mmCIF file of C-alpha atoms in Angstrom:
data_model
loop_
_atom_site.group_PDB
_atom_site.id
_atom_site.type_symbol
_atom_site.label_atom_id
_atom_site.label_comp_id
_atom_site.label_asym_id
_atom_site.label_seq_id
_atom_site.Cartn_x
_atom_site.Cartn_y
_atom_site.Cartn_z
ATOM 1 C CA MET A 497 63.390 -1.379 -92.089
ATOM 2 C CA GLY A 498 63.021 1.521 -89.857
ATOM 3 C CA GLY A 499 61.413 3.526 -92.539
ATOM 4 C CA GLY A 500 58.913 0.835 -93.166
ATOM 5 C CA GLY A 501 58.017 0.529 -89.518
ATOM 6 C CA GLY A 502 57.204 4.176 -89.392
ATOM 7 C CA GLY A 503 54.940 3.802 -92.298
ATOM 8 C CA ASN A 504 52.959 1.054 -90.568
ATOM 9 C CA ASP A 505 52.523 3.170 -87.532
ATOM 10 C CA ASN A 506 51.015 5.969 -89.608
ATOM 11 C CA SER A 507 48.665 3.587 -91.329
ATOM 12 C CA GLY A 508 47.343 2.363 -88.044
ATOM 13 C CA GLU A 509 46.874 5.865 -86.803
ATOM 14 C CA VAL A 510 45.009 6.752 -89.941
ATOM 15 C CA ALA A 511 42.877 3.684 -89.628
ATOM 16 C CA ARG A 512 42.060 4.540 -86.064
ATOM 17 C CA ALA A 513 41.310 8.078 -87.050
ATOM 18 C CA GLN A 514 39.074 6.843 -89.794
ATOM 19 C CA GLU A 515 37.427 4.491 -87.370
ATOM 20 C CA ARG A 516 36.849 7.314 -84.917
ATOM 21 C CA THR A 517 35.507 9.451 -87.715
ATOM 22 C CA ALA A 518 33.233 6.632 -88.809
ATOM 23 C CA LYS A 519 31.992 6.229 -85.247
ATOM 24 C CA ARG A 520 31.414 9.894 -84.941
ATOM 25 C CA GLN A 521 29.632 9.958 -88.271
ATOM 26 C CA LEU A 522 27.508 7.015 -87.136
ATOM 27 C CA GLU A 523 26.658 8.764 -83.920
ATOM 28 C CA LEU A 524 25.856 11.895 -85.841
ATOM 29 C CA ASP A 525 23.694 9.905 -88.248
ATOM 30 C CA LYS A 526 21.922 8.267 -85.323
ATOM 31 C CA LYS A 527 21.386 11.602 -83.689
ATOM 32 C CA GLU A 528 20.209 13.089 -86.948
ATOM 33 C CA ALA A 529 17.940 10.091 -87.548
ATOM 34 C CA LYS A 530 16.619 10.456 -84.017
ATOM 35 C CA ARG A 531 16.190 14.178 -84.483
ATOM 36 C CA GLN A 532 14.433 13.581 -87.789
ATOM 37 C CA ALA A 533 12.233 10.949 -86.149
ATOM 38 C CA GLU A 534 11.388 13.332 -83.303
ATOM 39 C CA ARG A 535 10.783 16.120 -85.808
ATOM 40 C CA GLN A 536 8.559 13.821 -87.851
ATOM 41 C CA ALA A 537 6.759 12.725 -84.683
ATOM 42 C CA GLU A 538 6.210 16.376 -83.754
ATOM 43 C CA LEU A 539 4.971 17.107 -87.268
ATOM 44 C CA ASP A 540 2.663 14.110 -87.161
ATOM 45 C CA ALA A 541 1.396 15.164 -83.729
ATOM 46 C CA TRP A 542 0.869 18.739 -84.963
ATOM 47 C CA GLN A 543 -0.874 17.403 -88.076
ATOM 48 C CA ARG A 544 -3.140 15.232 -85.942
ATOM 49 C CA THR A 545 -3.875 18.271 -83.752
ATOM 50 C CA VAL A 546 -4.664 20.328 -86.839
ATOM 51 C CA ASP A 547 -6.838 17.588 -88.246
ATOM 52 C CA ASP A 548 -8.624 17.273 -84.910
ATOM 53 C CA ARG A 549 -9.185 21.001 -84.813
ATOM 54 C CA ARG A 550 -10.419 21.000 -88.361
ATOM 55 C CA TYR A 551 -12.738 18.187 -87.535
ATOM 56 C CA GLN A 552 -14.012 20.058 -84.482
ATOM 57 C CA LEU A 553 -14.402 23.185 -86.546
ATOM 58 C CA ASP A 554 -16.282 21.246 -89.197
ATOM 59 C CA LEU A 555 -18.541 19.856 -86.501
ATOM 60 C CA LYS A 556 -19.087 23.352 -85.132
ATOM 61 C CA ALA A 557 -19.707 24.707 -88.601
ATOM 62 C CA ASP A 558 -22.303 22.013 -89.235
ATOM 63 C CA SER A 559 -23.886 22.825 -85.883
ATOM 64 C CA ARG A 560 -23.899 26.540 -86.685
ATOM 65 C CA ALA A 561 -25.364 25.851 -90.096
ATOM 66 C CA ASP A 562 -28.111 23.818 -88.484
ATOM 67 C CA GLN A 563 -28.690 26.605 -85.943
ATOM 68 C CA ALA A 564 -28.750 29.246 -88.690
ATOM 69 C CA LEU A 565 -31.216 27.199 -90.696
ATOM 70 C CA ALA A 566 -33.377 26.742 -87.646
ATOM 71 C CA PHE A 567 -33.087 30.514 -86.900
ATOM 72 C CA GLU A 568 -34.021 31.413 -90.479
ATOM 73 C CA GLN A 569 -37.000 29.100 -90.338
ATOM 74 C CA SER A 570 -38.054 30.649 -87.001
ATOM 75 C CA MET A 571 -37.558 34.202 -88.317
ATOM 76 C CA GLY A 572 -39.576 33.406 -91.418
ATOM 77 C CA GLN A 573 -42.415 32.078 -89.300
ATOM 78 C CA GLN A 574 -42.243 35.125 -87.019
ATOM 79 C CA GLN A 575 -42.117 37.520 -89.990
ATOM 80 C CA LEU A 576 -45.070 35.765 -91.577
ATOM 81 C CA ALA A 577 -46.996 36.033 -88.334
ATOM 82 C CA TYR A 578 -46.009 39.719 -87.970
ATOM 83 C CA GLN A 579 -47.019 40.488 -91.566
ATOM 84 C CA GLN A 580 -50.347 38.768 -91.071
ATOM 85 C CA SER A 581 -50.900 40.723 -87.843
ATOM 86 C CA ARG A 582 -49.846 44.021 -89.539
ATOM 87 C CA ASP A 583 -52.135 43.366 -92.492
ATOM 88 C CA ALA A 584 -54.977 42.732 -90.089
ATOM 89 C CA GLN A 585 -54.240 46.004 -88.253
ATOM 90 C CA LEU A 586 -53.981 47.950 -91.519
ATOM 91 C CA PHE A 587 -57.270 46.522 -92.667
ATOM 92 C CA GLY A 588 -58.799 47.551 -89.357
ATOM 93 C CA LEU A 589 -57.380 51.076 -89.738
ATOM 94 C CA GLN A 590 -58.693 51.320 -93.279
ATOM 95 C CA GLN A 591 -62.091 50.282 -92.085
ATOM 96 C CA GLN A 592 -61.875 52.891 -89.300
ATOM 97 C CA GLU A 593 -60.787 55.596 -91.767
ATOM 98 C CA MET A 594 -63.700 54.750 -94.007
ATOM 99 C CA GLN A 595 -66.003 55.144 -91.026
ATOM 100 C CA TYR A 596 -64.422 58.477 -90.137
ATOM 101 C CA ALA A 597 -64.672 59.675 -93.761
ATOM 102 C CA GLN A 598 -68.334 58.739 -93.817
ATOM 103 C CA ALA A 599 -68.850 60.617 -90.552
ATOM 104 C CA ASP A 600 -67.008 63.655 -91.982
ATOM 105 C CA ARG A 601 -69.166 63.649 -95.093
ATOM 106 C CA VAL A 602 -72.265 63.580 -92.985
ATOM 107 C CA PHE A 603 -70.913 66.382 -90.756
ATOM 108 C CA TYR A 604 -69.930 68.659 -93.643
ATOM 109 C CA GLN A 605 -73.202 68.024 -95.439
ATOM 110 C CA GLN A 606 -75.050 69.072 -92.306
ATOM 111 C CA ARG A 607 -72.723 72.046 -91.863
ATOM 112 C CA ALA A 608 -73.222 73.176 -95.485
ATOM 113 C CA THR A 609 -76.951 72.911 -94.984
ATOM 114 C CA ARG A 610 -76.757 75.032 -91.827
ATOM 115 C CA GLU A 611 -74.479 77.594 -93.591
ATOM 116 C CA GLU A 612 -76.916 77.859 -96.479
ATOM 117 C CA ASP A 613 -79.738 78.385 -94.034
ATOM 118 C CA ARG A 614 -77.706 81.040 -92.210
ATOM 119 C CA ILE A 615 -76.844 82.827 -95.468
ATOM 120 C CA VAL A 616 -80.445 82.772 -96.591
ATOM 121 C CA ALA A 617 -81.559 84.138 -93.223
ATOM 122 C CA LYS A 618 -78.860 86.816 -93.331
ATOM 123 C CA GLU A 619 -79.830 87.840 -96.846
ATOM 124 C CA GLN A 620 -83.456 88.016 -95.849
ATOM 125 C CA ALA A 621 -82.591 90.153 -92.814
ATOM 126 C CA ALA A 622 -80.378 92.420 -94.985
ATOM 127 C CA ALA A 623 -83.156 92.750 -97.542
ATOM 128 C CA GLN A 624 -85.632 93.686 -94.826
ATOM 129 C CA LYS A 625 -83.149 96.172 -93.352
ATOM 130 C CA GLU A 626 -82.490 97.704 -96.776
ATOM 131 C CA ALA A 627 -86.200 97.940 -97.466
ATOM 132 C CA SER A 628 -86.704 99.698 -94.123
ATOM 133 C CA ARG A 629 -83.803 102.039 -94.861
ATOM 134 C CA LEU A 630 -85.144 102.946 -98.306
ATOM 135 C CA ALA A 631 -88.607 103.479 -96.882
ATOM 136 C CA ALA A 632 -87.211 105.758 -94.179
ATOM 137 C CA GLY A 633 -85.192 107.641 -96.819
ATOM 138 C CA ALA A 634 -88.273 108.136 -98.982
ATOM 139 C CA ALA A 635 -90.266 109.350 -95.991
ATOM 140 C CA GLY A 636 -87.531 111.824 -94.995
ATOM 141 C CA TYR A 637 -86.905 113.194 -98.495
ATOM 142 C CA ASP A 638 -89.245 116.183 -98.348
ATOM 143 C CA PRO A 639 -88.028 117.389 -94.914
ATOM 144 C CA TYR A 640 -84.428 116.966 -96.093
ATOM 145 C CA LYS A 641 -85.084 118.983 -99.223
ATOM 146 C CA GLN A 642 -86.780 121.739 -97.201
ATOM 147 C CA SER A 643 -83.780 121.775 -94.851
ATOM 148 C CA LEU A 644 -81.412 122.214 -97.817
ATOM 149 C CA GLU A 645 -83.529 125.081 -99.162
ATOM 150 C CA GLN A 646 -83.469 126.766 -95.756
ATOM 151 C CA GLN A 647 -79.689 126.399 -95.446
ATOM 152 C CA LEU A 648 -79.309 127.743 -98.976
ATOM 153 C CA ARG A 649 -81.451 130.783 -98.158
ATOM 154 C CA THR A 650 -79.482 131.578 -95.021
ATOM 155 C CA GLY A 651 -76.130 131.098 -96.761
ATOM 156 C CA LEU A 652 -74.957 128.159 -94.662
ATOM 157 C CA ILE A 653 -74.269 126.203 -97.859
ATOM 158 C CA GLY A 654 -73.749 127.145 -101.480
ATOM 159 C CA PHE A 655 -75.867 126.214 -104.458
ATOM 160 C CA GLY A 656 -73.359 123.604 -105.651
ATOM 161 C CA GLU A 657 -73.288 121.989 -102.236
ATOM 162 C CA ALA A 658 -77.080 121.915 -102.047
ATOM 163 C CA GLN A 659 -77.309 120.245 -105.470
ATOM 164 C CA GLN A 660 -74.658 117.680 -104.526
ATOM 165 C CA TYR A 661 -76.347 116.919 -101.194
ATOM 166 C CA LEU A 662 -79.682 116.390 -102.957
ATOM 167 C CA ARG A 663 -78.125 114.111 -105.600
ATOM 168 C CA ASP A 664 -76.304 112.134 -102.923
ATOM 169 C CA TYR A 665 -79.532 111.678 -100.959
ATOM 170 C CA THR A 666 -81.528 110.438 -103.956
ATOM 171 C CA SER A 667 -78.685 108.105 -104.924
ATOM 172 C CA GLN A 668 -78.243 106.807 -101.370
ATOM 173 C CA TYR A 669 -81.908 105.949 -100.969
ATOM 174 C CA GLU A 670 -82.531 104.989 -104.628
ATOM 175 C CA LEU A 671 -85.229 107.582 -105.151
ATOM 176 C CA ALA A 672 -86.067 107.506 -108.852
ATOM 177 C CA GLY A 673 -88.145 110.199 -110.563
ATOM 178 C CA ARG A 674 -86.779 113.063 -108.434
ATOM 179 C CA GLU A 675 -84.806 114.783 -111.202
ATOM 180 C CA GLY A 676 -87.329 117.624 -111.345
ATOM 181 C CA ASP A 677 -86.511 118.597 -107.761
ATOM 182 C CA ALA A 678 -82.978 119.527 -108.773
ATOM 183 C CA SER A 679 -84.408 121.808 -111.445
ATOM 184 C CA SER A 680 -86.784 123.412 -108.941
ATOM 185 C CA LEU A 681 -83.868 123.955 -106.561
ATOM 186 C CA ALA A 682 -81.889 125.641 -109.344
ATOM 187 C CA LYS A 683 -84.884 127.835 -110.203
ATOM 188 C CA LEU A 684 -85.317 128.821 -106.551
ATOM 189 C CA TYR A 685 -81.667 129.786 -106.321
ATOM 190 C CA SER A 686 -81.451 131.666 -109.617
ATOM 191 C CA GLU A 687 -84.736 133.603 -109.267
ATOM 192 C CA GLU A 688 -84.966 134.284 -105.541
ATOM 193 C CA ILE A 689 -81.850 133.589 -103.539
ATOM 194 C CA ALA A 690 -78.983 134.554 -105.858
ATOM 195 C CA PRO A 691 -80.376 137.958 -106.949
ATOM 196 C CA GLY A 692 -81.022 138.975 -103.337
ATOM 197 C CA ARG A 693 -77.512 137.947 -102.312
ATOM 198 C CA PHE A 694 -76.056 139.739 -105.304
ATOM 199 C CA GLN A 695 -77.901 142.951 -104.438
ATOM 200 C CA THR A 696 -76.501 142.820 -100.920
ATOM 201 C CA GLY A 697 -73.020 142.013 -102.164
ATOM 202 C CA LEU A 698 -73.226 144.782 -104.799
ATOM 203 C CA GLY A 699 -73.891 147.450 -102.184
ATOM 204 C CA ALA A 700 -71.107 146.137 -99.953
ATOM 205 C CA ALA A 701 -68.674 145.997 -102.897
ATOM 206 C CA TYR A 702 -69.198 149.666 -103.829
ATOM 207 C CA GLU A 703 -68.725 150.737 -100.197
ATOM 208 C CA GLU A 704 -65.636 148.563 -99.640
ATOM 209 C CA ILE A 705 -63.870 149.303 -102.945
ATOM 210 C CA LEU A 706 -64.989 152.787 -104.017
ATOM 211 C CA GLY A 707 -65.924 154.101 -100.588
ATOM 212 C CA ARG A 708 -69.441 155.144 -101.562
ATOM 213 C CA GLN A 709 -72.926 153.719 -102.046
ATOM 214 C CA ALA A 710 -74.035 152.402 -105.411
ATOM 215 C CA SER A 711 -76.543 154.460 -107.345
ATOM 216 C CA GLU A 712 -79.893 153.029 -108.445
ATOM 217 C CA GLU A 713 -78.673 152.914 -112.029
ATOM 218 C CA GLU A 714 -75.553 150.980 -110.931
ATOM 219 C CA LYS A 715 -77.697 148.575 -108.912
ATOM 220 C CA THR A 716 -80.054 147.943 -111.829
ATOM 221 C CA LYS A 717 -77.226 147.552 -114.343
ATOM 222 C CA GLY A 718 -75.278 145.213 -112.042
ATOM 223 C CA LEU A 719 -78.320 142.981 -111.430
ATOM 224 C CA GLU A 720 -79.041 142.805 -115.163
ATOM 225 C CA ARG A 721 -75.468 141.734 -115.846
ATOM 226 C CA PHE A 722 -75.724 139.136 -113.111
ATOM 227 C CA LYS A 723 -78.942 137.669 -114.511
ATOM 228 C CA GLY A 724 -77.461 137.766 -117.998
ATOM 229 C CA GLY A 725 -74.474 135.746 -116.842
ATOM 230 C CA TYR A 726 -71.831 138.476 -117.248
ATOM 231 C CA TYR A 727 -71.240 138.425 -113.500
ATOM 232 C CA GLN A 728 -71.099 134.919 -112.080
ATOM 233 C CA SER A 729 -70.676 136.174 -108.528
ATOM 234 C CA VAL A 730 -69.979 139.255 -106.437
ATOM 235 C CA SER A 731 -66.278 138.509 -106.886
ATOM 236 C CA ASP A 732 -66.641 139.209 -110.609
ATOM 237 C CA LEU A 733 -68.278 142.553 -109.776
ATOM 238 C CA LYS A 734 -65.453 143.441 -107.399
ATOM 239 C CA GLU A 735 -62.881 142.609 -110.053
ATOM 240 C CA SER A 736 -64.705 144.908 -112.459
ATOM 241 C CA LEU A 737 -64.723 147.732 -109.872
ATOM 242 C CA TYR A 738 -60.986 147.323 -109.311
ATOM 243 C CA LYS A 739 -60.454 147.837 -113.042
ATOM 244 C CA SER A 740 -62.733 150.901 -113.261
ATOM 245 C CA GLN A 741 -61.326 154.379 -113.978
ATOM 246 C CA GLU A 742 -62.842 155.694 -110.764
ATOM 247 C CA TYR A 743 -60.865 153.224 -108.683
ATOM 248 C CA GLN A 744 -57.701 153.758 -110.730
ATOM 249 C CA LYS A 745 -57.832 157.518 -110.195
ATOM 250 C CA LYS A 746 -58.597 157.371 -106.497
ATOM 251 C CA PHE A 747 -56.867 154.360 -105.085
ATOM 252 C CA ASN A 748 -54.571 152.589 -107.473
ATOM 253 C CA LYS A 749 -50.967 152.883 -106.338
ATOM 254 C CA SER A 750 -47.791 151.452 -107.657
ATOM 255 C CA TYR A 751 -45.066 150.035 -105.468
ATOM 256 C CA LEU A 752 -43.136 153.292 -105.916
ATOM 257 C CA ASP A 753 -46.148 155.372 -104.836
ATOM 258 C CA SER A 754 -46.491 153.258 -101.704
ATOM 259 C CA TYR A 755 -42.781 153.723 -101.023
ATOM 260 C CA TYR A 756 -43.097 157.521 -101.388
ATOM 261 C CA ASP A 757 -46.144 157.506 -99.089
ATOM 262 C CA THR A 758 -44.062 155.715 -96.460
ATOM 263 C CA MET A 759 -40.986 157.921 -96.834
ATOM 264 C CA PHE A 760 -42.489 161.376 -97.505
ATOM 265 C CA GLY A 761 -46.138 161.177 -96.427
ATOM 266 C CA GLU A 762 -49.462 160.595 -98.152
ATOM 267 C CA GLU A 763 -49.961 162.078 -101.617
ATOM 268 C CA ILE A 764 -51.879 165.365 -101.683
ATOM 269 C CA LYS A 765 -55.192 165.075 -103.604
ATOM 270 C CA ASP A 766 -57.200 167.793 -105.316
ATOM 271 C CA LYS A 767 -60.867 168.611 -104.688
ATOM 272 C CA GLU A 768 -61.969 165.700 -106.889
ATOM 273 C CA GLY A 769 -59.821 163.255 -104.951
ATOM 274 C CA VAL A 770 -57.237 162.818 -107.705
ATOM 275 C CA GLY A 771 -53.585 162.661 -106.687
ATOM 276 C CA THR A 772 -51.368 165.674 -107.464
ATOM 277 C CA GLY A 773 -48.061 163.834 -107.189
ATOM 278 C CA LYS A 774 -46.902 166.146 -104.358
ATOM 279 C CA ARG A 775 -46.349 165.391 -100.708
ATOM 280 C CA THR A 776 -45.497 167.344 -97.554
ATOM 281 C CA PHE A 777 -42.431 166.190 -95.625
ATOM 282 C CA THR A 778 -41.942 167.566 -92.103
ATOM 283 C CA PHE A 779 -38.875 167.419 -89.861
ATOM 284 C CA ASP A 780 -37.504 168.980 -86.663
ATOM 285 C CA LYS A 781 -34.976 171.675 -87.612
ATOM 286 C CA ASN A 782 -33.777 171.856 -84.007
ATOM 287 C CA LEU A 783 -31.928 168.613 -84.687
ATOM 288 C CA LEU A 784 -29.638 170.419 -87.167
ATOM 289 C CA PRO A 785 -26.220 171.594 -85.871
ATOM 290 C CA ASP A 786 -25.384 175.364 -85.888
ATOM 291 C CA TYR A 787 -22.331 177.652 -85.774
ATOM 292 C CA ALA A 788 -20.652 178.198 -82.405
ATOM 293 C CA GLY A 789 -18.119 180.861 -81.471
ATOM 294 C CA ASP A 790 -16.493 182.608 -84.416
ATOM 295 C CA LEU A 791 -16.792 179.512 -86.659
ATOM 296 C CA LYS A 792 -19.171 181.338 -89.022
ATOM 297 C CA THR A 793 -16.655 184.186 -89.412
ATOM 298 C CA GLN A 794 -13.812 181.723 -90.033
ATOM 299 C CA THR A 795 -15.680 179.668 -92.642
ATOM 300 C CA LYS A 796 -17.307 182.713 -94.294
ATOM 301 C CA VAL A 797 -20.244 180.441 -95.314
ATOM 302 C CA THR A 798 -23.902 181.325 -94.653
ATOM 303 C CA LEU A 799 -26.169 178.272 -94.262
ATOM 304 C CA PRO A 800 -29.695 178.309 -95.747
ATOM 305 C CA ALA A 801 -32.633 178.857 -93.400
ATOM 306 C CA PHE A 802 -34.539 175.557 -93.445
ATOM 307 C CA GLY A 803 -38.225 175.575 -92.540
ATOM 308 C CA GLU A 804 -40.151 172.859 -90.683
ATOM 309 C CA GLY A 805 -41.102 170.981 -93.855
ATOM 310 C CA PHE A 806 -41.103 170.793 -97.642
ATOM 311 C CA THR A 807 -43.966 170.409 -100.110
ATOM 312 C CA GLY A 808 -43.227 169.108 -103.567
ATOM 313 C CA THR A 809 -42.685 166.048 -105.674
ATOM 314 C CA PRO A 810 -40.615 163.191 -104.266
ATOM 315 C CA ALA A 811 -37.629 164.369 -106.343
ATOM 316 C CA GLU A 812 -37.905 167.915 -104.947
ATOM 317 C CA ILE A 813 -38.224 166.645 -101.388
ATOM 318 C CA GLU A 814 -35.212 164.372 -101.885
ATOM 319 C CA GLN A 815 -33.178 167.361 -103.136
ATOM 320 C CA GLN A 816 -34.114 169.377 -100.055
ATOM 321 C CA LEU A 817 -33.142 166.476 -97.811
ATOM 322 C CA GLN A 818 -29.818 166.214 -99.595
ATOM 323 C CA ASN A 819 -29.251 169.947 -98.903
ATOM 324 C CA ILE A 820 -29.868 169.274 -95.224
ATOM 325 C CA ARG A 821 -27.410 166.355 -95.262
ATOM 326 C CA ASP A 822 -24.775 168.480 -97.025
ATOM 327 C CA SER A 823 -25.239 171.364 -94.524
ATOM 328 C CA ARG A 824 -24.955 169.000 -91.574
ATOM 329 C CA GLN A 825 -21.849 167.404 -93.032
ATOM 330 C CA PHE A 826 -20.306 170.849 -93.694
ATOM 331 C CA LEU A 827 -20.899 172.022 -90.121
ATOM 332 C CA TYR A 828 -19.475 168.839 -88.622
ATOM 333 C CA SER A 829 -16.434 168.953 -90.925
ATOM 334 C CA ALA A 830 -15.834 172.687 -90.228
ATOM 335 C CA GLY A 831 -16.127 172.114 -86.481
ATOM 336 C CA LEU A 832 -13.717 169.178 -86.571
ATOM 337 C CA THR A 833 -11.253 171.121 -88.748
ATOM 338 C CA ASN A 834 -11.391 174.125 -86.403
ATOM 339 C CA LEU A 835 -10.904 171.854 -83.397
ATOM 340 C CA GLN A 836 -7.924 170.193 -85.016
ATOM 341 C CA GLY A 837 -6.384 173.636 -85.745
ATOM 342 C CA GLU A 838 -6.785 174.680 -82.139
ATOM 343 C CA ILE A 839 -5.186 171.447 -80.982
ATOM 344 C CA ASP A 840 -2.274 171.926 -83.380
ATOM 345 C CA LYS A 841 -1.750 175.520 -82.198
ATOM 346 C CA GLU A 842 -1.704 174.496 -78.549
ATOM 347 C CA THR A 843 0.648 171.636 -79.306
ATOM 348 C CA GLN A 844 3.083 173.911 -81.146
ATOM 349 C CA LYS A 845 2.896 176.450 -78.305
ATOM 350 C CA LEU A 846 3.823 173.763 -75.812
ATOM 351 C CA LYS A 847 6.694 172.625 -78.014
ATOM 352 C CA ASN A 848 8.050 176.208 -78.291
ATOM 353 C CA GLU A 849 7.846 176.816 -74.560
ATOM 354 C CA GLY A 850 9.539 173.498 -73.890
ATOM 355 C CA ALA A 851 12.410 174.392 -76.248
ATOM 356 C CA LYS A 852 12.907 177.702 -74.441
ATOM 357 C CA GLU A 853 13.053 175.942 -71.067
ATOM 358 C CA VAL A 854 15.589 173.470 -72.440
ATOM 359 C CA GLN A 855 17.807 176.322 -73.701
ATOM 360 C CA LYS A 856 17.551 178.128 -70.351
ATOM 361 C CA ILE A 857 18.531 175.014 -68.433
ATOM 362 C CA ALA A 858 21.453 174.409 -70.802
ATOM 363 C CA ALA A 859 22.700 178.008 -70.276
ATOM 364 C CA GLN A 860 22.523 177.624 -66.511
ATOM 365 C CA GLY A 861 24.444 174.359 -66.798
ATOM 366 C CA ASP A 862 27.240 176.123 -68.683
ATOM 367 C CA ILE A 863 27.481 178.732 -65.906
ATOM 368 C CA TYR A 864 27.804 176.006 -63.284
ATOM 369 C CA LYS A 865 30.518 174.301 -65.315
ATOM 370 C CA SER A 866 32.498 177.615 -65.531
ATOM 371 C CA LEU A 867 32.256 178.140 -61.781
ATOM 372 C CA VAL A 868 33.391 174.609 -61.043
ATOM 373 C CA GLY A 869 36.266 174.985 -63.493
ATOM 374 C CA ALA A 870 37.388 178.240 -61.785
ATOM 375 C CA PHE A 871 37.784 176.484 -58.438
ATOM 376 C CA SER A 872 39.678 173.532 -59.791
ATOM 377 C CA PHE A 873 43.454 173.378 -58.780
#
C-alpha cells in the first residue's frame, strides 16, 4: 500500500511538472507569437516606408523626366536660334570678305599698273643714260687713244697694256669699226717706239754686262735681230751677252772661284783681262811667334823666313798657309815642352832639398835622444 501511495505522489508531481512545462511553453508560444507579430508589423511598416519612398522617387523621377524634356526642348530652341544667328554672321562675314577681295583686286591692279609705268620710265631713263654714256665714249675715243700713244712713247705702259686698254675702251662703249686702230697702234709701236727703246736698251746692256760701249756693227746687228724677231726684248739681248765668250772669259765665275776670291783675294788677270788662276794672299808676319832664350839651340830647328804674302794658285797658297800653321804649332809646342821641363826640374830640386832637410832634422833628433838617455837615472 505504501509503495502504491508513493507512486501516486510521483504521478502528481509529474503532472504538475508537465502542467508547468505546458504553461511555460504556452507563454513562450505567446511571446514568440507576439514577437513574430511585432516583427511582422515592423516588416510591414518598413515595407510601407519603402513603398512610400519608391513612390516618392517615382514621382521625383517623373518630375525630373519632365524637367529634362523641357530642358532639352529649351536647349534645342536655343541651339536653333544660335545656329541661325551664327549662319547670319557667317554670311555677313562672307559678304565682307568678298568686298575686301574685290577691293584687293582693284588695289593690286592699280599697283601693277603703277609698277609697269615705273619700270617703263626706269627703262627709258636707263636707255637715255646709256645713250648719253655711249655718245660721251665715242666723243672721247680719239683723245683716249692719243693719251695711250703718249703713255706708250714715254714708257709709262707697255704695248700689251696699251692694246688691252684700247680693246676695253671700245668694248665698254660699244665702238664698232675700230679694229684698224689696234693695227695702227701695233705699227706705231713696232716701227717707231720699240726700235728706239731697243737701241737705248742695247747700249745700256753692253755697258752693264760687258763694261764697254757697243760698236756700230753690234748696234746694227742687234737692231736687225730685234726687227727680225730673234730678240723679243732687251732681256733676250742681255741673255745672249751673258752667254757670249767675251763675258765668259772676263766675268764668269764658279762658286769655287768666288770662294777663292773671298779667301785669297781677287784673281790676277793678264793684259787682255783674262784670269790667270793665281792670287796674292797677304798677312802680317809679326803675328807669328818666335824663339825666345836658348829655345832655338835646344830644339835645333830653323824656321823658314816667311814674307808678307804669297802669290800662286789657291792650292799653292793653301800649302803656304799650312806651313805657317805647322810652324806656329811647333813653336807653341816647343815652348810648352820647355816650360814643362823647367817646372819639372824646379820641382825635383825642391824635393831633393826637402829630403836633405828631413835627414838633417832626423840626425839632430837622434843626438837629442842620446843626450836625454845619458842623463836618465
